[in-house]
PDB file of C-alpha atoms in Angstrom:
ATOM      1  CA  UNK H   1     270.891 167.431-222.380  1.00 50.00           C
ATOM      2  CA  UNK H   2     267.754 165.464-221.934  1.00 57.00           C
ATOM      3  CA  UNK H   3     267.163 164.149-218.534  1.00 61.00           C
ATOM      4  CA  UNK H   4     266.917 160.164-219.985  1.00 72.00           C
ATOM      5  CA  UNK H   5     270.403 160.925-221.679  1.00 91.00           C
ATOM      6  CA  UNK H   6     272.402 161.774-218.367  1.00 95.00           C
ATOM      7  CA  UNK H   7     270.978 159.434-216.271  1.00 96.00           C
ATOM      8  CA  UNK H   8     270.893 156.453-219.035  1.00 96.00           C
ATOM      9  CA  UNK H   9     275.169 157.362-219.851  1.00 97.00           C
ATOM     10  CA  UNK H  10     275.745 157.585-215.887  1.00 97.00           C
ATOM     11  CA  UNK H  11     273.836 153.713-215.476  1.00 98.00           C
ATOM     12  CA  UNK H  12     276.047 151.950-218.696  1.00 98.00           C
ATOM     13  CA  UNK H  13     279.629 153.641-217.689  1.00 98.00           C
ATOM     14  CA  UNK H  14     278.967 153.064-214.026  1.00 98.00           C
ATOM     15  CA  UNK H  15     277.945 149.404-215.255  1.00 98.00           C
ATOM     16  CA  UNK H  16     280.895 149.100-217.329  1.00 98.00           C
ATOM     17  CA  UNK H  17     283.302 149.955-214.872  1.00 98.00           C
ATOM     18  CA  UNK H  18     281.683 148.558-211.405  1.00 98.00           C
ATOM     19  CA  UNK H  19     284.237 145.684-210.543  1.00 97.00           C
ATOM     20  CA  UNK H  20     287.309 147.643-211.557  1.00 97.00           C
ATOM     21  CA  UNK H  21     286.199 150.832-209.959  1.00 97.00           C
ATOM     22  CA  UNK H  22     285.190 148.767-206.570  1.00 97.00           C
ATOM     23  CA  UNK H  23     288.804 147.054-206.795  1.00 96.00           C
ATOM     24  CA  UNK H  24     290.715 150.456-207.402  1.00 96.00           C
ATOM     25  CA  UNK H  25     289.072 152.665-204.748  1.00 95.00           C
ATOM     26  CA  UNK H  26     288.402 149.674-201.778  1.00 94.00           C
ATOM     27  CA  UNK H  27     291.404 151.070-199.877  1.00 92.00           C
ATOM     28  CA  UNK H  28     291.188 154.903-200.455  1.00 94.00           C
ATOM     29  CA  UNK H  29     289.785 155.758-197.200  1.00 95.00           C
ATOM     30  CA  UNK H  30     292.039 154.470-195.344  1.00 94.00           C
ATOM     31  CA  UNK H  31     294.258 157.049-196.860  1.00 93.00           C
ATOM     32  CA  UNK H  32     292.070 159.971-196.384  1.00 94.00           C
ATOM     33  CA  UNK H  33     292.518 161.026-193.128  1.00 96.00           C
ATOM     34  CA  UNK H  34     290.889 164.393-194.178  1.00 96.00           C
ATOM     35  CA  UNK H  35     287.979 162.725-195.553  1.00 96.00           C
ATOM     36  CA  UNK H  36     287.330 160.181-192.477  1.00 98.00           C
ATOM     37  CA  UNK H  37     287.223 163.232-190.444  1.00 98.00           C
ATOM     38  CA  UNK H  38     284.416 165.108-192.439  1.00 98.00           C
ATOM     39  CA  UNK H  39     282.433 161.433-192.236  1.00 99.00           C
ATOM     40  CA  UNK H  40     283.179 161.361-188.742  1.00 98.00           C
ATOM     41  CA  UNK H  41     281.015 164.912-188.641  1.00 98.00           C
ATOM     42  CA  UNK H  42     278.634 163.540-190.907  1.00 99.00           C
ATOM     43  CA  UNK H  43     278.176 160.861-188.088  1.00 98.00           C
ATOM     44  CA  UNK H  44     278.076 163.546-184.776  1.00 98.00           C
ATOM     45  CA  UNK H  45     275.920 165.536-186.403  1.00 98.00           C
ATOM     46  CA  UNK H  46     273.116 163.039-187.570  1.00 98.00           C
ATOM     47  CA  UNK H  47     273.599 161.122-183.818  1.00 97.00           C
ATOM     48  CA  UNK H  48     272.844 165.015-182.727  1.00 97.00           C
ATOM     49  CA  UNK H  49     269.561 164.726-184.334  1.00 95.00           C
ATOM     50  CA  UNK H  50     268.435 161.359-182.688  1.00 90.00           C
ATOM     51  CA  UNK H  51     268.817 157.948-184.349  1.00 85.00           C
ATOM     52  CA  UNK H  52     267.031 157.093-187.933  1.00 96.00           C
ATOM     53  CA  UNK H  53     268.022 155.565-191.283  1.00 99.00           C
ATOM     54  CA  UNK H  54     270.478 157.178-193.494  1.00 99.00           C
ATOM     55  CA  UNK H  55     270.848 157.127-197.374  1.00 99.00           C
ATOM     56  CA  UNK H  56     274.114 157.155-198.931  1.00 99.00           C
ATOM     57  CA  UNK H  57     272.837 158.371-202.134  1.00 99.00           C
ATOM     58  CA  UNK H  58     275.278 157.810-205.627  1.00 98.00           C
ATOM     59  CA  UNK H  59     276.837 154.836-203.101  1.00 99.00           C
ATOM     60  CA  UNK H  60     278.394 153.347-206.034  1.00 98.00           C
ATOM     61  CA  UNK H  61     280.009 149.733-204.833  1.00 98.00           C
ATOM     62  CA  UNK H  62     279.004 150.983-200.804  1.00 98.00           C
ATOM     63  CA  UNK H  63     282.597 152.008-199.525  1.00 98.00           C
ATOM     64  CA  UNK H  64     281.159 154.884-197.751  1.00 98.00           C
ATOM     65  CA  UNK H  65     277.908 152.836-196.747  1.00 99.00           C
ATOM     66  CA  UNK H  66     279.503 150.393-195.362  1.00 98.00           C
ATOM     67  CA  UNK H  67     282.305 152.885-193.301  1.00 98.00           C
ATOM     68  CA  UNK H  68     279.454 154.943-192.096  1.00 98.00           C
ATOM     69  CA  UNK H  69     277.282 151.447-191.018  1.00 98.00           C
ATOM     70  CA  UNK H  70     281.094 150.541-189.161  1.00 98.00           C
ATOM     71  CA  UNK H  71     280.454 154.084-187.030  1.00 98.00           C
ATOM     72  CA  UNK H  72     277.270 152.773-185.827  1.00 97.00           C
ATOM     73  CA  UNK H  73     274.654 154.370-188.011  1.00 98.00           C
ATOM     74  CA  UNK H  74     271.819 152.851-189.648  1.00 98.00           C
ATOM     75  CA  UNK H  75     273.301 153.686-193.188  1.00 99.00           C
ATOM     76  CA  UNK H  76     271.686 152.143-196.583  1.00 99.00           C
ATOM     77  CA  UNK H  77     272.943 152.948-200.006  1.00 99.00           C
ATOM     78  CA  UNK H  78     271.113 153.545-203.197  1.00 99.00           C
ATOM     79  CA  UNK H  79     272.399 153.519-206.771  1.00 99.00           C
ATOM     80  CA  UNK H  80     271.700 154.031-210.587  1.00 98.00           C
ATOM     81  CA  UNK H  81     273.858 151.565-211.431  1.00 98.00           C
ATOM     82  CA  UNK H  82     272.692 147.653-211.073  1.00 98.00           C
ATOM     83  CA  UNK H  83     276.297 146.130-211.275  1.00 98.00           C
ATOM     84  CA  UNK H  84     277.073 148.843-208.607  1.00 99.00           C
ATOM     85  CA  UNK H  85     274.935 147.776-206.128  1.00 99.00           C
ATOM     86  CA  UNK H  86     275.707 143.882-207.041  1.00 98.00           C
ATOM     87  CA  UNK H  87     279.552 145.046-206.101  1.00 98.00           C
ATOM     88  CA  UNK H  88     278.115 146.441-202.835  1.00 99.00           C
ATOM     89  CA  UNK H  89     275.693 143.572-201.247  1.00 99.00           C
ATOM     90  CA  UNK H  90     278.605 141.377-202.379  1.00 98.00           C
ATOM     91  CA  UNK H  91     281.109 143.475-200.418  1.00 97.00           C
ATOM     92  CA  UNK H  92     278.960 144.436-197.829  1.00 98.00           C
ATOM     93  CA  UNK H  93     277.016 142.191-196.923  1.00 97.00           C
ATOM     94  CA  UNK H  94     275.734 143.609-193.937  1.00 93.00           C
ATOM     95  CA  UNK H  95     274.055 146.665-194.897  1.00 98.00           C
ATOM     96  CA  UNK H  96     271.139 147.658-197.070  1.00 98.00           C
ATOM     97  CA  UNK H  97     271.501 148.878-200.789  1.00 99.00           C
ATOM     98  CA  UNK H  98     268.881 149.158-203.567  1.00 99.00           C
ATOM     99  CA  UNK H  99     269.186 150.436-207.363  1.00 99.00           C
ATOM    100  CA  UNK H 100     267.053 153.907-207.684  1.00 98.00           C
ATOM    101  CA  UNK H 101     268.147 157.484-209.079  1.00 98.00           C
ATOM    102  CA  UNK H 102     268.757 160.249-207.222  1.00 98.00           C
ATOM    103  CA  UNK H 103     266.042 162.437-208.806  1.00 97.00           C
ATOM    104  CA  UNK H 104     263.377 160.589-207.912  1.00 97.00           C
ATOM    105  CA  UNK H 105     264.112 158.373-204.538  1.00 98.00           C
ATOM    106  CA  UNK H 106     262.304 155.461-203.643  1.00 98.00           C
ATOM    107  CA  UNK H 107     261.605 156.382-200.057  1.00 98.00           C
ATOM    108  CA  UNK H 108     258.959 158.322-197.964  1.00 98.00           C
ATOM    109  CA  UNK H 109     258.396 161.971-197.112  1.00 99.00           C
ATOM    110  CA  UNK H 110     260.574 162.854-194.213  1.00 98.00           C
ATOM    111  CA  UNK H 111     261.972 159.212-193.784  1.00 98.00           C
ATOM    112  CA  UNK H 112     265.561 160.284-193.248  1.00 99.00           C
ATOM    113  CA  UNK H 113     267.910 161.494-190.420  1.00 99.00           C
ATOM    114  CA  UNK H 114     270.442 161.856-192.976  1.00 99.00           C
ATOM    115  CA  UNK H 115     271.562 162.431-196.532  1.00 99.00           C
ATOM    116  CA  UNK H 116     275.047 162.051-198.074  1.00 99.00           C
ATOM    117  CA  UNK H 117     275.986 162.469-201.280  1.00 99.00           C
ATOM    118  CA  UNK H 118     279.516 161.515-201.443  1.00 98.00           C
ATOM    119  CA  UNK H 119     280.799 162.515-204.954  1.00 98.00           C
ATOM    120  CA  UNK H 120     277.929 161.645-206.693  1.00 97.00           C
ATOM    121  CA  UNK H 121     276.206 164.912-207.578  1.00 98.00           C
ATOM    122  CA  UNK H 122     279.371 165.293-210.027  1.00 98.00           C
ATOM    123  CA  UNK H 123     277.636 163.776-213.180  1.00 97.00           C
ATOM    124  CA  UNK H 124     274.280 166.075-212.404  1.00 98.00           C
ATOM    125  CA  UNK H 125     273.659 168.845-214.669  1.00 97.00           C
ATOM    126  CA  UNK H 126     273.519 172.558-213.643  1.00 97.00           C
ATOM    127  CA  UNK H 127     270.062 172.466-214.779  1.00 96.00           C
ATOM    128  CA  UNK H 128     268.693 169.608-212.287  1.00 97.00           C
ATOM    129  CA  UNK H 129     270.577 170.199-209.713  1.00 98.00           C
ATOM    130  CA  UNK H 130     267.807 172.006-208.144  1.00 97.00           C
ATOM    131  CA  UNK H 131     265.286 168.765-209.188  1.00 97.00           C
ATOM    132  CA  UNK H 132     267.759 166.925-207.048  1.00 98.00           C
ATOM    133  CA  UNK H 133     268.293 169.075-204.183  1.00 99.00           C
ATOM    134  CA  UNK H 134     264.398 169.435-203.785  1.00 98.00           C
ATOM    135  CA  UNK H 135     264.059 165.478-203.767  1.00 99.00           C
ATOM    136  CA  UNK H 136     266.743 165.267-200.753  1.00 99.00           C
ATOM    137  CA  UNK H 137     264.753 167.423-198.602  1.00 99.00           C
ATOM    138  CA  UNK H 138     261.748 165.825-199.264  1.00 99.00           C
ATOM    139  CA  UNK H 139     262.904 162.569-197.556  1.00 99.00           C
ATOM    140  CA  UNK H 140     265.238 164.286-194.976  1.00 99.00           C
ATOM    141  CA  UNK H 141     262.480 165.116-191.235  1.00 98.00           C
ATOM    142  CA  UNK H 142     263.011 168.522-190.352  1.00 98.00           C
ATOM    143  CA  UNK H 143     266.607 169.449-189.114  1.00 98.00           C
ATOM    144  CA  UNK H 144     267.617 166.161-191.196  1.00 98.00           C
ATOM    145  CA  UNK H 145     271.484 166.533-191.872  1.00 99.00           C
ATOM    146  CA  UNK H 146     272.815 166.481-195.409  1.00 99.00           C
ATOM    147  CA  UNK H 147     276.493 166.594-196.147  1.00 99.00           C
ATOM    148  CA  UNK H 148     277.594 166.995-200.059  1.00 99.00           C
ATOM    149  CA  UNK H 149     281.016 165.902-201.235  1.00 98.00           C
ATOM    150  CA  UNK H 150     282.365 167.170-204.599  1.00 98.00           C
ATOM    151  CA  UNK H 151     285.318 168.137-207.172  1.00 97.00           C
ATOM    152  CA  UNK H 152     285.706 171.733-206.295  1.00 97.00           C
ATOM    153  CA  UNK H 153     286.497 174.080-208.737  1.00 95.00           C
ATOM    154  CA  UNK H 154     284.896 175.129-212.425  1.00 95.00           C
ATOM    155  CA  UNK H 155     283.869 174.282-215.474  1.00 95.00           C
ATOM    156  CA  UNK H 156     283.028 170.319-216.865  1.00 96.00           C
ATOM    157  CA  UNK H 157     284.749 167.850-218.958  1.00 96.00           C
ATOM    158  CA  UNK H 158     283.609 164.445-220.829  1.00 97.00           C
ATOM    159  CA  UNK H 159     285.029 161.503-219.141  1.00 97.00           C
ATOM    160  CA  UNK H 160     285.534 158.305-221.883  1.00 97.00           C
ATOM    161  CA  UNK H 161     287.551 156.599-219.759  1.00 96.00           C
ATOM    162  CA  UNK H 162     288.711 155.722-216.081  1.00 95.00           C
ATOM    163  CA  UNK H 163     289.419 152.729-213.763  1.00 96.00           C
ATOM    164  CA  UNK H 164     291.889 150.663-215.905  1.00 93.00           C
ATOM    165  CA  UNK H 165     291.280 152.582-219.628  1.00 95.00           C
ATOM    166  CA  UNK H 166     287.110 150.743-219.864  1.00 96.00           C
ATOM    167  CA  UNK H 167     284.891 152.987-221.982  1.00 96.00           C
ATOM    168  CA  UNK H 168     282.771 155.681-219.769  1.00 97.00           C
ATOM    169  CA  UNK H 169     280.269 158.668-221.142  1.00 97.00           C
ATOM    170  CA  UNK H 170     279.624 160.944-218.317  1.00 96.00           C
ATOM    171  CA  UNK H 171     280.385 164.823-217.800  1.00 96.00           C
ATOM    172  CA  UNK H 172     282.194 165.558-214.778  1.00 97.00           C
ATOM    173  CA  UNK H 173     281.402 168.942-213.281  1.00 98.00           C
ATOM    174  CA  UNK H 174     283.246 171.055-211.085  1.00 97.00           C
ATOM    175  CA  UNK H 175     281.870 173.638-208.731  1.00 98.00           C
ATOM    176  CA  UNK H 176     283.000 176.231-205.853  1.00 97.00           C
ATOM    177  CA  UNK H 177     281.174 175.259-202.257  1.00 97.00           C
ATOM    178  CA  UNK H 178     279.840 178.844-202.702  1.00 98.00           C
ATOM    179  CA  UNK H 179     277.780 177.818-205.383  1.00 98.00           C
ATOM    180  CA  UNK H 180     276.540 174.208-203.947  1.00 98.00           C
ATOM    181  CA  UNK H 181     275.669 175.672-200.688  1.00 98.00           C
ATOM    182  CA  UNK H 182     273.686 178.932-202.894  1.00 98.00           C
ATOM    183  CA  UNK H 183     271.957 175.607-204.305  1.00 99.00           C
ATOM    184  CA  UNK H 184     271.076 174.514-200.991  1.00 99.00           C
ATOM    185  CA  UNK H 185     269.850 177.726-199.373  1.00 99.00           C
ATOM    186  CA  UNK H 186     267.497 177.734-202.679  1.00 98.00           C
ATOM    187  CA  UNK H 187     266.423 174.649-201.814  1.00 98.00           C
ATOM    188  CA  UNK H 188     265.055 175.287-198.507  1.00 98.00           C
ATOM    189  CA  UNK H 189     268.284 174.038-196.425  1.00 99.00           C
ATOM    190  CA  UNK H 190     270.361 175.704-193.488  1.00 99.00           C
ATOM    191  CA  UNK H 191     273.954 175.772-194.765  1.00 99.00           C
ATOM    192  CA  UNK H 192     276.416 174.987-191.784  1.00 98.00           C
ATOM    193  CA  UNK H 193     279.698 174.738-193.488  1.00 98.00           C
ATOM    194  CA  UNK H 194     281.895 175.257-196.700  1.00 97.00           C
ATOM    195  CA  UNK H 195     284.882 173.298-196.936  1.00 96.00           C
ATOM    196  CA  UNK H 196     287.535 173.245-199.809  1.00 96.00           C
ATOM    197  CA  UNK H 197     290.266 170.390-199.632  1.00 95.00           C
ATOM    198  CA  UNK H 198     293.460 170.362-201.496  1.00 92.00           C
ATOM    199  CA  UNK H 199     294.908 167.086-201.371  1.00 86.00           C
ATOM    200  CA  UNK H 200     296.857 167.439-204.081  1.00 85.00           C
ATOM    201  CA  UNK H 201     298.391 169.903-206.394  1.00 86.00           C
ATOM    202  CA  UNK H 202     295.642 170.962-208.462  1.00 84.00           C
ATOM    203  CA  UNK H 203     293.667 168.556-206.840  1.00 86.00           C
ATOM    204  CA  UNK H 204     290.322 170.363-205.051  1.00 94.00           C
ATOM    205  CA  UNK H 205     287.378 168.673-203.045  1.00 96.00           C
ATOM    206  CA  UNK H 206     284.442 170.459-201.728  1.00 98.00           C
ATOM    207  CA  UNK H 207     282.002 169.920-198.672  1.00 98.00           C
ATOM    208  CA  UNK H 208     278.588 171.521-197.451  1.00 99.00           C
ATOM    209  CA  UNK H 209     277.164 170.388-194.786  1.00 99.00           C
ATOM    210  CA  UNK H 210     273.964 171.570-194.240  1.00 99.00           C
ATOM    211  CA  UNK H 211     270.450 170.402-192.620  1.00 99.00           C
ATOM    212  CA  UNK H 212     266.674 170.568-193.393  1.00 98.00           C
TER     213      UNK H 212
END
């Protein structure tokens, strides 16, 4: 798949389904005990490395933006989709978000303390994953944190619909933490930790946390 054709079905079925997907998911946290922990990590470990911004890249409407700005750090978010990040200033109106794509980030060299990509790495495919994974380091200073939140598991499937039955067009991937944090050591990154969650029956989440 071309590059343009990814990233152009990720922006309209994120656009499609911003306000429903924002109303659906404003809550979830608050029943993720498991998952506030790991962002609670997220947060120790970047504070470990001295203060400095941090991107929430693939924010979508800013839930995790704005819970990680709540734990004091100086979190921003950044989007592909437009109606996303119209959601997010509109819900949180407090903290910084700005529409750019993940494969080529509107920031600095070595601008960042930290990097989180929470769930958003899903729709990339195999083949620029590594495109990706080079552009985080770029922008994360040496011994930068990045933390990398994903369906666990194998294989992909074409999504045409979610969030109350609108129309979506994007390929959600699954893969092992062995092979994201392989990725990562590729990349140039220390890997510090593979986690698999199982919320659910047949329900998996992976984390990698790793640093610059």
């Amino acid at each position: 798949m071309d590059v343009s054709d990814w990233l152009a079905d990720t922006r309209a079925s994120y656009d499609t389904v911003a306000v429903s997907y924002a109303d659906l998911l404003r809550d979830a946290l608050t029943e993720e005990p498991f998952q506030r922990g790991i962002l609670a990590l997220f947060t120790e470990l970047v504070r470990a490395r001295g203060s400095g911004p941090v991107a929430d890249v693939g924010c979508g409407p800013g839930r995790i933006t704005g819970h990680l700005h709540g734990l004091g750090l100086d979190a921003f978010g950044v989007d592909l989709s437009p109606s996303m990040i119209e959601v997010a200033r509109r819900d949180h109106p407090g903290v910084r978000f700005a529409v750019g794509s993940m494969t080529r980030l509107d920031l600095a060299d070595e601008c960042l303390t930290g990097l989180l990509a929470w769930f958003s790495l899903i729709h990339v495919p195999d083949d620029e994953v590594p495109t990706v994974l080079a552009e985080f380091r770029r922008v994360l200073r040496p011994g930068g944190v990045v933390l990398l939140g994903f369906h666990a598991g194998d294989g992909s499937r074409l999504k045409t619909e979610g969030y109350g039955g609108l129309p979506m067009r994007v390929h959600v991937h699954r893969r092992p933490p062995q092979r994201v944090a392989a990725w990562l050591d590729a990349a140039g990154f220390t890997v510090e930790a593979e986690l698999t969650h199982h919320p659910a029956p047949g329900v998996e989440g992976g984390f990698v946390f790793a640093h610059r």
